[in-house]
Amino acid sequence: MGTYEERDAARRRFDVADAAPLLLDAAGLVTSWSADAERLLAYPAAEVVGASLAELVCAEDAGRVPELVERWRRDGGWAGLLSLRHKDGRPVRVMVRIACAVEARGPSRWLVLLSEMAEAPGWDMPRGVLEQMVGRSPIGIAIVDTDLRYVWSNAALARFGGGPPQRRLGLRLRDVQPGFDADSVEAQMRHVLATGETVVGYEHVGHIRSAPHRETAHVLSFTRLEDERGHPMGVYYTVVDITEHHRARQRLALLDRAGEQIGRSLDIVRTAQELADVAVPAFADVVAVDLLESVLRGAEPAAGPLDGTQPVRLRRAGGRSADGRVSQGVGDVTTYLPGSPPTRCLATGRSWREERLDPLTRDWGTDTPGDHGATFLDLGLRSVLVVPVRARGVTLGVTTFFRRRRQEPFDEDDLNLAEDLVSRAAVCVDNARRYTRERDAALVLQRNLLPHRLPEQNAVEVAACYRPAHQPSGLGGDWYDLIPLSGTRVALVVGEVPGHGIAAAAAMGRLRTAVRTLAALDLPPHEVLAHLDDLVARTAHEESGAPDAEEADSTQAVGSGCLYVVYDPVEGRCSMSAAGHPAPAVVRPDGTVTFVDLPQGPALGAGGPPFESVGMSLPEGSTIALYTDGLLARGEEWAVDADRDRLRRALEESAPSLDQRCRVIVDALVPARPHDDVALLMARTRRLGADQVASWELPGDPAAVADARRTACRRLTDWGLDELAFTTELVVSELVTNAIRHAAGPIRLRLIKDRSLICEVFDGGATAPHLRHPRATDEGGRGLLLVSQVTQRWGTRFLPEGKVIWAEQSLTGPPL
């Protein structure tokens, strides 16, 4: 029998599922020889079938065979060790298990299972041990004939459904397991019968009779049994239950898919919908993600007790149903009743599970569209999980999982899986909420800093379009502006601040304010940018030494781009200069599009060569398009020409109005959710008519002052502005007198009738006049003080050849 250690080693190594089967007839002759038996002993079936088992036994055990035959006939089987003769003559120590294979028709046969026991020689396994190994093993074993009818099975197979071995005899798998997908299993059996190939590890997932409400998984292996001529006699197969392994694998796959598909954006609603999409239908039949309304706005959940005793108003952020029947859409509101599971979960922060819902219980919501007052029976819902959406210790809402079609209720493992899914989504939702809050704050700041309405003026017809970046990380400091200047001129400005978020918006506001302040000085474009560049560099230097220098660095405007264009509707000319910004496009009245050849100055505050201005004449009806680089979408340096071609084609398209044309261009070139801000400012030029401008050259003689007054009054009469004659005479007299008295060179008087009456006096001097406040005893110095009192505004504009003193009077208000 061998030592205890040998028997223990044999017990550990013997595996019925790996045994080589063969069949003996009632006389002990081999009637079927399997491929596994051939691999074990190397005899082909033709040499063995018809021989006695005793002929295969080595001489040392040959004397035991008659006694063993009597024992297995008497006891109905036998188990033990024998030494069999390999074809090459060497002995092979094998474990032998002999059992009666009762036929439904015909004489009995004996099933012999051979398993090599190379390291446990001398151990004769008792029958009881083999009975335990085969009968109590979780591995099911069966043999079917060529018609796929059972001829033998062990007791373990009954645990997989279909009844005990005696009830299976003569029946097929489909007969003993109705509703089971027998076709796929029998297809494997037929394949093995036809080819002789052994199939190992075939996995089958479905429902069996012993667990009709639970999906199960099994691994089956199939081996063909052959007669003495090598003809198939049946199939020997084993079954192993791997349901728990299968369910664990499904959970891991679902969590892996959740990690890939949830939180791919910083959009709260999209994240909630991704959670629902992942869970249906793999985990639940119906999923609803309901969040507090404050969360959807990006705000913190409202303060106040949530004790479950008050109704709670939630908004549907995501939902899905396996059969497409969804009672609520995204954005719908549900008020959950006091004491209902969702309100309790919100109050406690703990999940709730109900394996079997009371079918007569009504829906928990009070204002659910369509299904108001419906019972769970009406809705076909049988099992439920309610999991709070919690992140960083704050409850943001609840997620409800229902099972409708599937019979298996949610168990504790399902609850743990649901909590894992929701916790992953909750972090993403909270991140999206925080980014939404930051983005909304930056948008509010940015939009408040951008012009709400462009000033009314007659120099250009103007339209603007601004599209913020969709992602908070892309929300930058793009801006535009239109600034009225003296002499009916306007400044068109577009700029872009580096960085993103609130810091970029704040820097943009500072930069825009600086540009408007510098524009009031009526400097040429290149001088405006030079002053702006100096301001940005100086501010950056001052902030770099501050205690909070790291925070200051994020708000400074170093590296900003700016394009400054001045258009004069009297002369029909514009001048422009750029600081690290794309040159504008010009659309001529005939529709041709060109890009201005504008020298690029350095970005603001970065240092570099001086800025340059370019001047050009524009026919009336030309359109200037100023834009930030986000309009070109890609903006790669190597693709500048391709980007310009796209913009050129868009500008060539016509539209009923300039405003609509502006929006069409942005829609054509920019995605609905851009990664960068986009600003587009379009201005269609106008010209003041010859009858709106009057100009006179004046000699440097004090006597010319009276002639200038009379000439100006005659022009006012022609324009129908006699009510402004007195004020205009005073302004002309004072400005021309100052030019004659304090300046040199030619003097020119110009009147412009636009939205206001503008009086300009040009001289060759380079000294700006200053407003004085004379004492009562002073004899002079009151001229400009009077001008400032009787006009809306006045100022000085310097030109390369001199300066212009100007003053404006309103045409709509009462004369002063």
mmCIF file of C-alpha atoms in Angstrom, residues 609-808:
data_model
loop_
_atom_site.group_PDB
_atom_site.id
_atom_site.type_symbol
_atom_site.label_atom_id
_atom_site.label_comp_id
_atom_site.label_asym_id
_atom_site.label_seq_id
_atom_site.Cartn_x
_atom_site.Cartn_y
_atom_site.Cartn_z
ATOM 1 C CA PRO A 609 13.051 96.400 -31.719
ATOM 2 C CA PRO A 610 10.849 99.506 -31.797
ATOM 3 C CA PHE A 611 7.304 99.339 -33.078
ATOM 4 C CA GLU A 612 6.423 100.537 -36.572
ATOM 5 C CA SER A 613 3.243 101.976 -38.040
ATOM 6 C CA VAL A 614 1.872 101.333 -41.505
ATOM 7 C CA GLY A 615 -0.583 103.671 -43.219
ATOM 8 C CA MET A 616 -2.900 102.958 -46.110
ATOM 9 C CA SER A 617 -5.912 104.402 -47.906
ATOM 10 C CA LEU A 618 -9.147 102.441 -47.900
ATOM 11 C CA PRO A 619 -12.039 102.932 -50.296
ATOM 12 C CA GLU A 620 -15.368 103.532 -48.650
ATOM 13 C CA GLY A 621 -17.087 100.224 -47.930
ATOM 14 C CA SER A 622 -13.871 98.338 -47.211
ATOM 15 C CA THR A 623 -13.970 95.990 -44.205
ATOM 16 C CA ILE A 624 -11.118 95.615 -41.741
ATOM 17 C CA ALA A 625 -11.085 92.294 -39.849
ATOM 18 C CA LEU A 626 -9.104 92.206 -36.598
ATOM 19 C CA TYR A 627 -8.902 88.844 -34.821
ATOM 20 C CA THR A 628 -7.049 86.824 -32.214
ATOM 21 C CA ASP A 629 -5.135 83.670 -33.123
ATOM 22 C CA GLY A 630 -7.920 81.442 -31.753
ATOM 23 C CA LEU A 631 -9.880 82.210 -34.932
ATOM 24 C CA LEU A 632 -7.363 80.209 -36.937
ATOM 25 C CA ALA A 633 -8.043 77.220 -34.617
ATOM 26 C CA ARG A 634 -4.754 75.457 -35.157
ATOM 27 C CA GLY A 635 -2.273 78.303 -35.189
ATOM 28 C CA GLU A 636 0.799 76.137 -35.910
ATOM 29 C CA GLU A 637 3.645 78.219 -37.193
ATOM 30 C CA TRP A 638 4.133 75.964 -40.186
ATOM 31 C CA ALA A 639 0.452 76.242 -41.162
ATOM 32 C CA VAL A 640 0.124 80.056 -41.299
ATOM 33 C CA ASP A 641 -0.570 80.093 -45.026
ATOM 34 C CA ALA A 642 -3.171 77.331 -44.770
ATOM 35 C CA ASP A 643 -4.866 79.098 -41.868
ATOM 36 C CA ARG A 644 -4.979 82.356 -43.805
ATOM 37 C CA ASP A 645 -6.510 80.565 -46.775
ATOM 38 C CA ARG A 646 -9.300 79.258 -44.552
ATOM 39 C CA LEU A 647 -9.902 82.749 -43.200
ATOM 40 C CA ARG A 648 -9.785 84.245 -46.704
ATOM 41 C CA ARG A 649 -12.449 81.855 -47.959
ATOM 42 C CA ALA A 650 -14.651 82.658 -44.962
ATOM 43 C CA LEU A 651 -14.251 86.414 -45.484
ATOM 44 C CA GLU A 652 -15.198 86.076 -49.149
ATOM 45 C CA GLU A 653 -18.620 84.727 -48.210
ATOM 46 C CA SER A 654 -21.385 87.324 -48.206
ATOM 47 C CA ALA A 655 -24.044 87.856 -45.528
ATOM 48 C CA PRO A 656 -27.086 90.123 -45.156
ATOM 49 C CA SER A 657 -25.446 92.197 -42.402
ATOM 50 C CA LEU A 658 -22.006 92.768 -40.959
ATOM 51 C CA ASP A 659 -23.077 91.366 -37.604
ATOM 52 C CA GLN A 660 -24.337 88.165 -39.210
ATOM 53 C CA ARG A 661 -21.236 87.956 -41.350
ATOM 54 C CA CYS A 662 -19.076 88.189 -38.243
ATOM 55 C CA ARG A 663 -20.913 85.318 -36.579
ATOM 56 C CA VAL A 664 -20.887 83.168 -39.720
ATOM 57 C CA ILE A 665 -17.093 83.499 -39.949
ATOM 58 C CA VAL A 666 -16.625 82.445 -36.339
ATOM 59 C CA ASP A 667 -19.008 79.494 -36.768
ATOM 60 C CA ALA A 668 -17.182 78.390 -39.918
ATOM 61 C CA LEU A 669 -13.668 78.511 -38.446
ATOM 62 C CA VAL A 670 -14.149 77.782 -34.762
ATOM 63 C CA PRO A 671 -15.601 74.626 -33.173
ATOM 64 C CA ALA A 672 -18.604 74.954 -30.878
ATOM 65 C CA ARG A 673 -16.354 74.157 -27.904
ATOM 66 C CA PRO A 674 -13.010 75.799 -28.746
ATOM 67 C CA HIS A 675 -9.825 75.148 -26.779
ATOM 68 C CA ASP A 676 -8.862 78.832 -26.938
ATOM 69 C CA ASP A 677 -10.723 82.133 -26.771
ATOM 70 C CA VAL A 678 -11.711 83.775 -30.045
ATOM 71 C CA ALA A 679 -12.323 87.470 -30.678
ATOM 72 C CA LEU A 680 -13.246 88.953 -34.059
ATOM 73 C CA LEU A 681 -13.821 92.673 -34.674
ATOM 74 C CA MET A 682 -15.005 93.757 -38.132
ATOM 75 C CA ALA A 683 -15.315 97.403 -39.211
ATOM 76 C CA ARG A 684 -16.758 98.579 -42.559
ATOM 77 C CA THR A 685 -15.356 101.984 -43.439
ATOM 78 C CA ARG A 686 -17.397 105.081 -44.147
ATOM 79 C CA ARG A 687 -16.365 108.471 -45.526
ATOM 80 C CA LEU A 688 -17.607 111.884 -44.470
ATOM 81 C CA GLY A 689 -19.064 113.759 -47.418
ATOM 82 C CA ALA A 690 -17.413 116.878 -48.814
ATOM 83 C CA ASP A 691 -20.358 118.917 -47.527
ATOM 84 C CA GLN A 692 -19.551 117.826 -43.958
ATOM 85 C CA VAL A 693 -16.031 119.245 -43.883
ATOM 86 C CA ALA A 694 -14.854 122.829 -44.372
ATOM 87 C CA SER A 695 -11.189 123.898 -44.203
ATOM 88 C CA TRP A 696 -9.438 127.289 -44.541
ATOM 89 C CA GLU A 697 -5.787 128.343 -44.598
ATOM 90 C CA LEU A 698 -5.199 131.399 -42.399
ATOM 91 C CA PRO A 699 -2.345 133.908 -42.389
ATOM 92 C CA GLY A 700 -0.415 134.578 -39.186
ATOM 93 C CA ASP A 701 -1.987 138.050 -38.888
ATOM 94 C CA PRO A 702 -4.224 138.957 -35.905
ATOM 95 C CA ALA A 703 -6.614 140.556 -38.395
ATOM 96 C CA ALA A 704 -7.370 137.040 -39.742
ATOM 97 C CA VAL A 705 -9.238 136.201 -36.547
ATOM 98 C CA ALA A 706 -12.283 138.270 -37.517
ATOM 99 C CA ASP A 707 -12.292 136.800 -41.029
ATOM 100 C CA ALA A 708 -12.163 133.299 -39.512
ATOM 101 C CA ARG A 709 -15.169 134.031 -37.294
ATOM 102 C CA ARG A 710 -17.228 135.342 -40.213
ATOM 103 C CA THR A 711 -16.245 132.461 -42.482
ATOM 104 C CA ALA A 712 -17.161 129.900 -39.824
ATOM 105 C CA CYS A 713 -20.558 131.529 -39.199
ATOM 106 C CA ARG A 714 -21.405 131.436 -42.908
ATOM 107 C CA ARG A 715 -20.630 127.720 -42.971
ATOM 108 C CA LEU A 716 -22.846 127.161 -39.916
ATOM 109 C CA THR A 717 -25.659 128.934 -41.727
ATOM 110 C CA ASP A 718 -25.177 126.597 -44.700
ATOM 111 C CA TRP A 719 -25.394 123.609 -42.326
ATOM 112 C CA GLY A 720 -28.431 125.004 -40.532
ATOM 113 C CA LEU A 721 -26.574 125.414 -37.256
ATOM 114 C CA ASP A 722 -27.123 129.109 -36.625
ATOM 115 C CA GLU A 723 -27.909 128.382 -32.963
ATOM 116 C CA LEU A 724 -24.266 127.384 -32.487
ATOM 117 C CA ALA A 725 -22.897 130.547 -34.112
ATOM 118 C CA PHE A 726 -22.156 132.464 -30.898
ATOM 119 C CA THR A 727 -20.323 129.568 -29.225
ATOM 120 C CA THR A 728 -18.443 128.719 -32.431
ATOM 121 C CA GLU A 729 -17.315 132.335 -32.886
ATOM 122 C CA LEU A 730 -15.928 132.274 -29.351
ATOM 123 C CA VAL A 731 -14.108 128.965 -29.888
ATOM 124 C CA VAL A 732 -12.681 129.986 -33.298
ATOM 125 C CA SER A 733 -11.578 133.335 -31.948
ATOM 126 C CA GLU A 734 -9.759 131.888 -28.953
ATOM 127 C CA LEU A 735 -8.091 128.970 -30.784
ATOM 128 C CA VAL A 736 -6.962 130.996 -33.812
ATOM 129 C CA THR A 737 -5.717 133.821 -31.589
ATOM 130 C CA ASN A 738 -3.627 131.381 -29.540
ATOM 131 C CA ALA A 739 -2.170 129.846 -32.702
ATOM 132 C CA ILE A 740 -1.210 133.251 -34.115
ATOM 133 C CA ARG A 741 0.201 134.446 -30.784
ATOM 134 C CA HIS A 742 2.122 131.395 -29.549
ATOM 135 C CA ALA A 743 2.916 129.218 -32.592
ATOM 136 C CA ALA A 744 4.757 129.467 -35.853
ATOM 137 C CA GLY A 745 4.198 128.212 -39.364
ATOM 138 C CA PRO A 746 0.979 127.786 -41.325
ATOM 139 C CA ILE A 747 -2.400 127.945 -39.602
ATOM 140 C CA ARG A 748 -5.440 126.014 -40.759
ATOM 141 C CA LEU A 749 -9.033 126.112 -39.505
ATOM 142 C CA ARG A 750 -11.292 123.101 -40.084
ATOM 143 C CA LEU A 751 -14.956 122.536 -39.184
ATOM 144 C CA ILE A 752 -16.456 119.042 -39.247
ATOM 145 C CA LYS A 753 -20.187 118.370 -38.980
ATOM 146 C CA ASP A 754 -20.792 114.834 -37.737
ATOM 147 C CA ARG A 755 -22.568 113.710 -34.572
ATOM 148 C CA SER A 756 -21.083 116.856 -33.105
ATOM 149 C CA LEU A 757 -19.636 120.086 -34.448
ATOM 150 C CA ILE A 758 -15.867 119.890 -34.328
ATOM 151 C CA CYS A 759 -13.634 122.901 -34.597
ATOM 152 C CA GLU A 760 -9.930 122.228 -35.250
ATOM 153 C CA VAL A 761 -7.068 124.696 -35.522
ATOM 154 C CA PHE A 762 -3.742 123.433 -36.851
ATOM 155 C CA ASP A 763 -0.420 125.181 -36.362
ATOM 156 C CA GLY A 764 3.237 124.298 -36.707
ATOM 157 C CA GLY A 765 4.055 124.589 -33.023
ATOM 158 C CA ALA A 766 5.130 121.691 -30.862
ATOM 159 C CA THR A 767 4.055 123.140 -27.512
ATOM 160 C CA ALA A 768 0.722 122.056 -26.069
ATOM 161 C CA PRO A 769 -1.497 124.744 -24.524
ATOM 162 C CA HIS A 770 -2.409 124.421 -20.858
ATOM 163 C CA LEU A 771 -5.642 125.325 -19.184
ATOM 164 C CA ARG A 772 -5.080 128.113 -16.643
ATOM 165 C CA HIS A 773 -7.170 129.396 -13.770
ATOM 166 C CA PRO A 774 -6.387 133.134 -13.699
ATOM 167 C CA ARG A 775 -7.004 135.376 -10.729
ATOM 168 C CA ALA A 776 -9.633 138.099 -10.842
ATOM 169 C CA THR A 777 -6.957 140.746 -11.334
ATOM 170 C CA ASP A 778 -5.250 138.966 -14.288
ATOM 171 C CA GLU A 779 -5.802 140.600 -17.679
ATOM 172 C CA GLY A 780 -5.540 137.420 -19.768
ATOM 173 C CA GLY A 781 -5.289 133.618 -19.685
ATOM 174 C CA ARG A 782 -9.010 132.932 -19.778
ATOM 175 C CA GLY A 783 -9.321 131.756 -23.399
ATOM 176 C CA LEU A 784 -9.010 127.976 -22.982
ATOM 177 C CA LEU A 785 -10.965 128.160 -19.733
ATOM 178 C CA LEU A 786 -13.877 129.653 -21.666
ATOM 179 C CA VAL A 787 -13.511 127.056 -24.416
ATOM 180 C CA SER A 788 -13.644 124.241 -21.870
ATOM 181 C CA GLN A 789 -16.786 125.704 -20.363
ATOM 182 C CA VAL A 790 -18.797 126.188 -23.577
ATOM 183 C CA THR A 791 -17.851 122.875 -25.333
ATOM 184 C CA GLN A 792 -18.327 119.208 -24.535
ATOM 185 C CA ARG A 793 -14.620 118.465 -24.649
ATOM 186 C CA TRP A 794 -11.402 119.799 -26.072
ATOM 187 C CA GLY A 795 -7.838 118.605 -26.497
ATOM 188 C CA THR A 796 -4.573 118.560 -28.406
ATOM 189 C CA ARG A 797 -3.459 116.143 -31.109
ATOM 190 C CA PHE A 798 0.154 116.113 -32.237
ATOM 191 C CA LEU A 799 1.168 115.518 -35.851
ATOM 192 C CA PRO A 800 4.645 115.140 -37.376
ATOM 193 C CA GLU A 801 4.390 118.690 -38.748
ATOM 194 C CA GLY A 802 2.746 120.342 -35.749
ATOM 195 C CA LYS A 803 -0.312 120.056 -33.569
ATOM 196 C CA VAL A 804 -4.117 120.396 -33.692
ATOM 197 C CA ILE A 805 -6.198 122.068 -30.980
ATOM 198 C CA TRP A 806 -9.784 120.843 -31.209
ATOM 199 C CA ALA A 807 -13.115 121.363 -29.465
ATOM 200 C CA GLU A 808 -16.475 119.625 -29.835
#
